XYZ file of C-alpha atoms in Angstrom:
501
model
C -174.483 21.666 -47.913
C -171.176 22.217 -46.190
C -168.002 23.505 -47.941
C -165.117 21.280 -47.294
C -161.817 22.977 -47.177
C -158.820 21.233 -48.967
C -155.684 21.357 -46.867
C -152.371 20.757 -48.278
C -149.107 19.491 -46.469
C -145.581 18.969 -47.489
C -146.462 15.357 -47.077
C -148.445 15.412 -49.438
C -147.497 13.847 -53.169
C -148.761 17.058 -54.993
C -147.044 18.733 -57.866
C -146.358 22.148 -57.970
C -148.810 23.562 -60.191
C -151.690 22.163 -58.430
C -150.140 23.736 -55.050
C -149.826 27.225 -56.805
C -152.380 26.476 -58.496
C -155.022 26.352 -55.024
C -153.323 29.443 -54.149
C -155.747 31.787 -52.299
C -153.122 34.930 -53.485
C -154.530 37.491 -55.203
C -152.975 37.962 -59.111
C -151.002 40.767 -59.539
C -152.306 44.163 -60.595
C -149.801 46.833 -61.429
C -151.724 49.724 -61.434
C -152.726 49.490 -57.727
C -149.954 47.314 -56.659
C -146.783 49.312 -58.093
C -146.851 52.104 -55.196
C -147.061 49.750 -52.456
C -143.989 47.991 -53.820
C -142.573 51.101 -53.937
C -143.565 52.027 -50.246
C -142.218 48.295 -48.881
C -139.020 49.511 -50.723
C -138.610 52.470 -48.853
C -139.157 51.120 -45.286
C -137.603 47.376 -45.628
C -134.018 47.522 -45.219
C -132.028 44.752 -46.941
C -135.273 43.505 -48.938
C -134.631 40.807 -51.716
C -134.819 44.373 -54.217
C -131.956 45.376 -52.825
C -129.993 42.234 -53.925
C -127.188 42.704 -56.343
C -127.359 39.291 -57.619
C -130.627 39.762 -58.489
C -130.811 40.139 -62.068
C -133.153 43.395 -63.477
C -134.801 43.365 -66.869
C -136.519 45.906 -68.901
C -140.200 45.048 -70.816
C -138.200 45.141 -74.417
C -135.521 42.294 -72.801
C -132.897 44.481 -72.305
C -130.429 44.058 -69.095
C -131.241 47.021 -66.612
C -128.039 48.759 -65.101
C -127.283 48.685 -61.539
C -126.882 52.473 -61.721
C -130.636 52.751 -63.112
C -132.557 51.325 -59.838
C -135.007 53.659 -59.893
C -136.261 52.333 -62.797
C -139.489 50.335 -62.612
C -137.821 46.518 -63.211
C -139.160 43.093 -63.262
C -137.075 39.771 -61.637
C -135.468 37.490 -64.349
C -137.170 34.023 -63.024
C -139.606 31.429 -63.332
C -142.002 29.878 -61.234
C -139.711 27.695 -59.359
C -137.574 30.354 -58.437
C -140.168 32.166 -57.168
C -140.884 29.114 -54.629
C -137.427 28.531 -53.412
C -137.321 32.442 -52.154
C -139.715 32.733 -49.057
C -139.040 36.411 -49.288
C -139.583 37.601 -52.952
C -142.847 39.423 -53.414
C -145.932 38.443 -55.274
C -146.035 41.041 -57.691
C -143.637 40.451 -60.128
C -143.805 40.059 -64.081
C -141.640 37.388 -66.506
C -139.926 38.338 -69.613
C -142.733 36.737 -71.331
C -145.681 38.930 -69.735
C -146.642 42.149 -71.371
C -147.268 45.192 -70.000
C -150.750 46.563 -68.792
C -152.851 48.389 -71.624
C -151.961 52.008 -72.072
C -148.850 51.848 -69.776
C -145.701 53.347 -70.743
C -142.551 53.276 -68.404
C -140.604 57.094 -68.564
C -137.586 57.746 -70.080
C -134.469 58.301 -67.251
C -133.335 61.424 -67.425
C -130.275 61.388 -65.734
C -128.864 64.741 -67.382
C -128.935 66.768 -64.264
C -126.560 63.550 -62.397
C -124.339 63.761 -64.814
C -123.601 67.251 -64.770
C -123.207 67.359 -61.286
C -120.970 64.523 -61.496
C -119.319 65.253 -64.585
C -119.301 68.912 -64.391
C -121.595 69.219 -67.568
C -121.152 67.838 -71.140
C -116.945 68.976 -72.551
C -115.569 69.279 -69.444
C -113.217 67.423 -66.824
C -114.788 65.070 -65.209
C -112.212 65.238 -62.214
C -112.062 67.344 -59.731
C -108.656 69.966 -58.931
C -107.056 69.429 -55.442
C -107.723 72.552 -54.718
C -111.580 71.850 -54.972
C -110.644 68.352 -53.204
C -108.521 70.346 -50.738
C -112.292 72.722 -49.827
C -113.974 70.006 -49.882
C -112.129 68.109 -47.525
C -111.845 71.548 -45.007
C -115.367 71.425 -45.071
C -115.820 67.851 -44.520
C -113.870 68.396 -41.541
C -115.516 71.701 -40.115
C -119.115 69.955 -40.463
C -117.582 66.830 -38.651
C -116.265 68.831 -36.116
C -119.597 70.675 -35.593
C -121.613 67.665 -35.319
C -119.474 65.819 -33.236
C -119.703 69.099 -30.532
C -123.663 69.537 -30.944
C -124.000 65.755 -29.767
C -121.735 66.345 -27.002
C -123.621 69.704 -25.650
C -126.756 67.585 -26.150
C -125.372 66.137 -22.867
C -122.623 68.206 -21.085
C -122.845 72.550 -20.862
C -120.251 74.118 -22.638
C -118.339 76.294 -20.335
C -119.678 79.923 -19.165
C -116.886 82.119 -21.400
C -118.368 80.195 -24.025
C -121.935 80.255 -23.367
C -121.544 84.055 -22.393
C -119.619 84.657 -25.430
C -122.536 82.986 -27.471
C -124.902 85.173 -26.086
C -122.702 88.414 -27.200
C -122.452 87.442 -30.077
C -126.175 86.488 -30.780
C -125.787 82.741 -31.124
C -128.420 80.164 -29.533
C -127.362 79.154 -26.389
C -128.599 76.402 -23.573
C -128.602 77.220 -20.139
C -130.558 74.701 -18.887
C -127.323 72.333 -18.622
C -126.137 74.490 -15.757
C -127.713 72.623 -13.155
C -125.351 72.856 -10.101
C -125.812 75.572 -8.367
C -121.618 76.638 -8.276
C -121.747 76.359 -12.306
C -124.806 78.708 -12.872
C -123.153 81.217 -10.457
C -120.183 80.907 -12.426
C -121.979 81.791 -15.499
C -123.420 84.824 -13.448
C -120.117 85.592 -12.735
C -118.704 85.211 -16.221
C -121.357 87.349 -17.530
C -120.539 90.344 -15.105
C -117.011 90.410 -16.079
C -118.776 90.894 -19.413
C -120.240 94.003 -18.198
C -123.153 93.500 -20.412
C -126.367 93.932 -19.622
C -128.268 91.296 -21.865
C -125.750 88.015 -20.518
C -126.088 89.422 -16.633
C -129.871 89.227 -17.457
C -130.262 85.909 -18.773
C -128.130 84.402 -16.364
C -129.880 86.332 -13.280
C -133.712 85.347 -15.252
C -132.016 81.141 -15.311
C -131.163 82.163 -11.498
C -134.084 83.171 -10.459
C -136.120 80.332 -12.082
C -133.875 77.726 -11.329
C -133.175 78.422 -7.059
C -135.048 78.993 -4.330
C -135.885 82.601 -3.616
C -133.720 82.697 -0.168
C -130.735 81.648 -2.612
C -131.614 84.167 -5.094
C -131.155 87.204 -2.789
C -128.513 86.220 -0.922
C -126.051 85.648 -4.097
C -127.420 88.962 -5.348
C -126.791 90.798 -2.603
C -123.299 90.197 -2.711
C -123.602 90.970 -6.631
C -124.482 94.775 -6.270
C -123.725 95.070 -10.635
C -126.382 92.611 -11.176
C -128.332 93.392 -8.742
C -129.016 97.080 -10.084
C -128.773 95.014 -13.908
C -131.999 93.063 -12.229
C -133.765 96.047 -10.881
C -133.606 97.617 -14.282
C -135.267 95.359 -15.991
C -138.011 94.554 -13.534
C -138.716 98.601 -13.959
C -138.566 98.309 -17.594
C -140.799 95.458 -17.516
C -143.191 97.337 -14.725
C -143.094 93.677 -12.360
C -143.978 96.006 -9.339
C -144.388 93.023 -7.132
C -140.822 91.610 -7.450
C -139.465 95.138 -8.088
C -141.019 95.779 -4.452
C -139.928 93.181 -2.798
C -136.157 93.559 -3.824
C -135.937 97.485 -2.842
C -137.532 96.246 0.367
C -135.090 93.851 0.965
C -131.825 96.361 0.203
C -133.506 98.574 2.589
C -134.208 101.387 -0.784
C -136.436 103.254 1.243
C -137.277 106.180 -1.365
C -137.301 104.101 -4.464
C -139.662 101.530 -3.040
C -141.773 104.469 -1.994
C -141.391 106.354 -5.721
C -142.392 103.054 -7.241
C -145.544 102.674 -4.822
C -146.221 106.843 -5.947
C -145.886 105.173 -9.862
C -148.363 102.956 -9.179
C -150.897 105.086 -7.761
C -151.140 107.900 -10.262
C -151.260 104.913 -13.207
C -154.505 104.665 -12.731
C -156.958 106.674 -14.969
C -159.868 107.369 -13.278
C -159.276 110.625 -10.848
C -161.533 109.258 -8.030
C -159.445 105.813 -7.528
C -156.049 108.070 -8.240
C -156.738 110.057 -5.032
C -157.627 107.291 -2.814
C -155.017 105.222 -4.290
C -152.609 108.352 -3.359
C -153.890 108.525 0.339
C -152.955 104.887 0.863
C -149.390 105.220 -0.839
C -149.230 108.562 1.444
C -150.489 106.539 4.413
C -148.160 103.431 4.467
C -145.157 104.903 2.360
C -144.330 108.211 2.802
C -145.421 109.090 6.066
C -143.774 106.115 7.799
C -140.151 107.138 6.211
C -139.061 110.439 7.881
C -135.850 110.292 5.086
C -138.763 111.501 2.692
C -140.371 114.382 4.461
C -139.730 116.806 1.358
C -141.441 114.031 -1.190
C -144.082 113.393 1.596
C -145.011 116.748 1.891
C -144.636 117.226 -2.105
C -147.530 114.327 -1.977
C -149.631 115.522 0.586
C -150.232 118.518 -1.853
C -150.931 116.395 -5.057
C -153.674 114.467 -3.250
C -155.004 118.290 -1.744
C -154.889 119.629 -5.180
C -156.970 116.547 -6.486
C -159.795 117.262 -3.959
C -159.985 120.795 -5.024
C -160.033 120.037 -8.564
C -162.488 117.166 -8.466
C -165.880 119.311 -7.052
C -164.371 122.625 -9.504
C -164.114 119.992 -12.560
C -167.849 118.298 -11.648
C -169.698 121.772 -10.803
C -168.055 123.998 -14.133
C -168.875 120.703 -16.612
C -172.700 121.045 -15.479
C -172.949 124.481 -16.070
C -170.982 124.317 -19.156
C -173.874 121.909 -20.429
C -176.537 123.548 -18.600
C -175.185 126.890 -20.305
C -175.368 128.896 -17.028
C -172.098 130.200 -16.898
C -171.880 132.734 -19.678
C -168.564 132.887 -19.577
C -168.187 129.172 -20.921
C -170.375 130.179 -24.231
C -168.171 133.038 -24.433
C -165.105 130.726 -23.929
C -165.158 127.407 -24.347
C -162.803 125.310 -22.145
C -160.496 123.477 -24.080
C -159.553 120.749 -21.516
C -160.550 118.745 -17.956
C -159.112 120.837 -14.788
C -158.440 117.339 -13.601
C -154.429 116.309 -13.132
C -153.288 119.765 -14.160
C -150.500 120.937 -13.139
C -151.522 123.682 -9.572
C -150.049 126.502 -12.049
C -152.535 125.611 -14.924
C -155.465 125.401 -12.104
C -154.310 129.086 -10.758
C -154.364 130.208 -14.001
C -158.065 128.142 -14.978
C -159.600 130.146 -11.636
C -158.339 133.110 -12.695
C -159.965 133.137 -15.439
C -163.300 131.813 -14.717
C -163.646 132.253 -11.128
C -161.402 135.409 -10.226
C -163.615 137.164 -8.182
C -164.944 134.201 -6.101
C -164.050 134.348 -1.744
C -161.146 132.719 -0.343
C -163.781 130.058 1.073
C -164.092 128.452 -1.951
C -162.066 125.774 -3.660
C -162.127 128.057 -7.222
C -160.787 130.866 -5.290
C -157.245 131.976 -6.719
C -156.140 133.294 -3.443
C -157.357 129.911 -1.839
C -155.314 128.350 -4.733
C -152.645 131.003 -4.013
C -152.194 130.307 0.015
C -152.801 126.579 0.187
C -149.851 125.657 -2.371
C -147.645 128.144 -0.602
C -147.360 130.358 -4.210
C -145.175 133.215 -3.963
C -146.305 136.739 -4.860
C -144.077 136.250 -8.317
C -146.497 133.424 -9.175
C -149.555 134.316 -8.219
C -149.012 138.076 -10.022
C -147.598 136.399 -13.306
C -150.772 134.019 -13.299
C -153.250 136.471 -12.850
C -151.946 139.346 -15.199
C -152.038 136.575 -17.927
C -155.324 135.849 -17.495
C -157.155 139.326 -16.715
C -155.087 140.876 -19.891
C -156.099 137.834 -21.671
C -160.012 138.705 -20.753
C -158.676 142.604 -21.450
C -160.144 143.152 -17.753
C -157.910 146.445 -17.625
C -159.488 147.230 -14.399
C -158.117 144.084 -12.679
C -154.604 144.333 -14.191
C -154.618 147.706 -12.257
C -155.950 146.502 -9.580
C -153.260 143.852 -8.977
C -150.116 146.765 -9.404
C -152.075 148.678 -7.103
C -150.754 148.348 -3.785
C -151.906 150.809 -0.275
C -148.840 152.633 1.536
C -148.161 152.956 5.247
C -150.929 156.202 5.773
C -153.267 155.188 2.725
C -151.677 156.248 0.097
C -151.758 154.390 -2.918
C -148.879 153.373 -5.714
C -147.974 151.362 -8.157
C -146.178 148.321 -7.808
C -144.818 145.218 -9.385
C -142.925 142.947 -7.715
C -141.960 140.638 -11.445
C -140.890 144.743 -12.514
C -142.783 146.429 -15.314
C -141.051 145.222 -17.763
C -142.167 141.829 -17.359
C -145.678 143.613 -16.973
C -145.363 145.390 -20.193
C -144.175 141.645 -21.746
C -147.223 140.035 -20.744
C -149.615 142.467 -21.815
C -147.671 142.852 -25.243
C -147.758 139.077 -25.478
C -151.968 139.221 -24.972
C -152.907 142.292 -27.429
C -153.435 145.426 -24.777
C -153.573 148.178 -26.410
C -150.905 150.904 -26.762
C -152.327 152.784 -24.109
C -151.746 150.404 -21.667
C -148.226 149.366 -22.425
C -147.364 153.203 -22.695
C -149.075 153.291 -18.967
C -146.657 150.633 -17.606
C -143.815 151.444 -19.564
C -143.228 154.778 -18.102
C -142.865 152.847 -14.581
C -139.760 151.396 -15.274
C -137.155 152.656 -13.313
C -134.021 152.376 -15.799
C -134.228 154.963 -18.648
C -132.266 152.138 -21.258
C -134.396 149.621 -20.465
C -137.112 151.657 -20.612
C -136.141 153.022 -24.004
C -135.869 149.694 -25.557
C -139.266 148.411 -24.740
C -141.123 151.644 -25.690
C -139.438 151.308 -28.655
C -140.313 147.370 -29.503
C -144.044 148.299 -28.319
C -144.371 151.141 -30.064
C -144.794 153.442 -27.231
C -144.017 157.113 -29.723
C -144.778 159.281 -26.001
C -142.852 157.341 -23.814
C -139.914 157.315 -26.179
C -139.982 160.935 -26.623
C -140.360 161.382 -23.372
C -137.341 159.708 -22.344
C -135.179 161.320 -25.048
C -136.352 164.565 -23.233
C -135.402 163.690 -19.644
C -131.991 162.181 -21.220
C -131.677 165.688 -22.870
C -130.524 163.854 -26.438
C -132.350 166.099 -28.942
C -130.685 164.584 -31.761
C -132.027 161.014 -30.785
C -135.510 162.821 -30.961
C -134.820 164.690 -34.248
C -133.650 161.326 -35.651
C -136.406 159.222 -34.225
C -139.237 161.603 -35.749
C -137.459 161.272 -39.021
C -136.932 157.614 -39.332
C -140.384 156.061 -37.201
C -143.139 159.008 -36.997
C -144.861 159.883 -39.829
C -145.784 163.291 -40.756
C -149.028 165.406 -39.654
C -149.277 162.641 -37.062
C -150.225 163.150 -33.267
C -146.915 161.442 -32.474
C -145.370 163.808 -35.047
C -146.344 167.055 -33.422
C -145.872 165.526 -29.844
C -142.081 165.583 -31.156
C -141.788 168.733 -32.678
C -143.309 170.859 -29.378
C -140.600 168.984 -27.465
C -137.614 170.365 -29.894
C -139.189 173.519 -29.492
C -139.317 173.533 -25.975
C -136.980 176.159 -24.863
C -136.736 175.214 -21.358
C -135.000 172.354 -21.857
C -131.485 172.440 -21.697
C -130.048 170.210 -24.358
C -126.895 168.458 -23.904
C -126.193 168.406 -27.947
């Protein structure tokens, strides 16, 4: 059986309860229905709530206040005036209806208004000009603000004024400078600055904002920002634009020192050499203004190949335990990207008797880096005292004369000699040895008598004929019944010498 629908028109002679009345509306439930009142409130401007002729009531009857709108309210109204409003919602309760089971409406509290309007319970509800008077500055000053932020939405400010922002730390907008005259301006505005941070922003909006031809030919003529720019690309290690900038200011050295940077960054020593030989190769070579720092290079990358096969051969003995001389002494560190002084002085110590033919040699070391004799004999006294290799030291101060003769020789002076061994524990013997081959009795004096030397100070108090110095110095430093002691006291008795007091 089919459902007929009943249709109503306004020509129809129906009365109004039987049109509400076939209403298809739903009946209004305030539980579910009272927040999406509240949410058609919020985004319907002008709504029929909103209407100040509309008259508000409360559930107990009483008239609500037009200051209390945020109170829940009902429409004063029957039926009919419900149909002559196309507009007024659905959900709305009579005088007569009561409120839903269990459903209180909350108390206003409107204590926290009223102190803020009032100034609290007691106290003058009006305001002092003065307060008027702050108020009104302010007014003014956030006016004025807002009114500027809406025009910089659109317009840049000009460059004293961005530049001056950036001084000071304020936020800033450069991307309004889009002529090409105004963001040189800027530029320009920000050298007369003469601070670093504005000339980099504005060179960085530059850069990013022209084409690279542009870019170098306004910073070319531009030398303070220029060397501002180069700066920070170092600080920043972009080698690729840093590069091509030096290349194009014709920086010869500085474009090869950067290439140099590059190559020893890396931290394997295998790709450090070879990346060495290319920056000597197509840098350094190809610049004759750089012939000291090319030649400077030429012996890092020699002084890598002789430490790599010394570093691979002495760390497979070392673990092998072949060398008894690494049980005995432990290396602390990798030979590799020492210093050439720290590798004379590694060779002396392990591999000091080893030929000239080998890269562990120390004369090899010695003759290849151009070391003088200073060096070399300052290196290897360190070392051989160091091992207490007495024979060696003595070996090295040993030098042949003209018909074979033999003598001792030093060419850092014995003093230094007698510092070095002091400084590595020789023994009093031989400091006493190489102190009495100092040529100047003070000097001479002095270090016996910091190392302790009791013969050599006697000694010199003898050939300086001061028997009192002697008498005073076996007093004060010997002890008694001492070999030192009696050493003394046969020189006072010595009547052969003439003393002077």
């Amino acid at each position: 059986m089919m459902n007929t629908k009943k249709t109503f028109s306004w020509s129809d002679d129906i009365s109004d309860e039987e049109y509400w009345g076939s209403s298809k509306s739903r009946g209004f439930n305030f539980d579910e229905d009272v927040a999406d009142l509240r949410t058609a409130k919020s985004l319907t401007a002008g709504s029929v709530f909103d209407n100040d002729d509309t008259e508000l009531i409360n559930w107990d009857d009483s008239k609500v206040e037009t200051s209390a709108r945020s109170v829940r309210f009902v429409q004063r109204g029957s039926a009919s005036s419900a149909r002559t409003s196309t507009s007024a919602p659905q959900n709305v309760h009579n005088r007569d209806s009561a409120p839903p089971a269990g459903f209180s409406f909350p108390k206003r509290d409107t204590t926290g208004i009223e102190s803020f309007i009032d100034g609290g319970p007691g106290q003058n509800k009006t305001p002092s000009l003065t307060e008027l008077a702050k108020l009104e500055s302010q007014n003014r000053i956030l006016q004025s603000n807002a009114q500027a932020a809406k025009l910089e939405r659109w317009s840049a400010v000009p460059p004293d004024e961005t530049v001056r922002r950036i001084l000071r730390g304020q936020p800033y907008n450069l991307e309004l400078y889009r002529a090409l005259q105004e963001k040189l301006a800027l530029l320009d505005e920000a050298i007369k600055c003469h601070d670093g941070n504005a000339i980099t922003a504005a060179v960085l909006f530059l850069k990013s904002t022209v084409k690279k031809s542009i870019f170098n030919r306004e910073m070319m003529l531009r030398p303070q920002a220029l060397n501002q720019y180069i700066n920070f690309l170092t600080q920043t290690n972009s080698f690729n634009d840093l590069e091509d900038i030096l290349g194009m200011m014709g920086r010869i050295e500085e474009s090869a020192m950067l290439k140099y940077k590059q190559a020893i960054s890396s931290t394997n020593a295998e790709t450090k050499k070879r990346n060495l030989e290319t920056c000597l190769r197509t840098h350094f070579q190809s610049s004759p203004g750089i012939s000291l720092e090319t030649r400077l290079l030429q012996e890092h990358v020699s002084l890598l190949e002789r430490q790599l096969p010394v570093e691979d051969a002495d760390s497979k003995d070392e673990r092998e335990g072949k060398n008894q001389m690494f049980k005995e002494y432990p290396r602390a560190a990798s030979l590799i990207n020492m210093p050439v002084i720290t590798t004379l002085y590694y060779c002396c110590f392990y591999h000091y008797d080893l030929s000239e033919n080998s890269f562990a040699s120390p004369l090899s070391i010695k003759n290849h880096h151009q070391l003088t004799d200073k060096q070399f004999l300052w290196i290897a006294l360190s070392a051989r005292s160091k091992l207490r290799r007495w024979k060696d030291v003595e070996k090295l101060l040993t030098t042949k004369g003209m018909f074979g003769t033999t003598k001792m020789k030093a060419v850092i002076g014995f003093d230094r000699v007698v510092d070095v061994l002091q400084k590595t524990g020789a023994p009093t013997d031989a400091l006493s040895k190489y102190t009495r081959l100092i040529d100047d009795p003070d000097l001479r004096l002095e270090i016996a008598i910091k190392c302790r030397c009791h013969h050599v100070v006697i000694d010199t108090f003898v050939a300086m004929k001061d028997r009192a110095q002697i008498e005073s110095y076996k007093a004060k430093v010997l002890e008694p019944h001492t070999e030192e002691f009696y050493y003394a006291q046969n020189a006072l008795s010595n009547s052969s010498i003439k003393w002077k007091n």
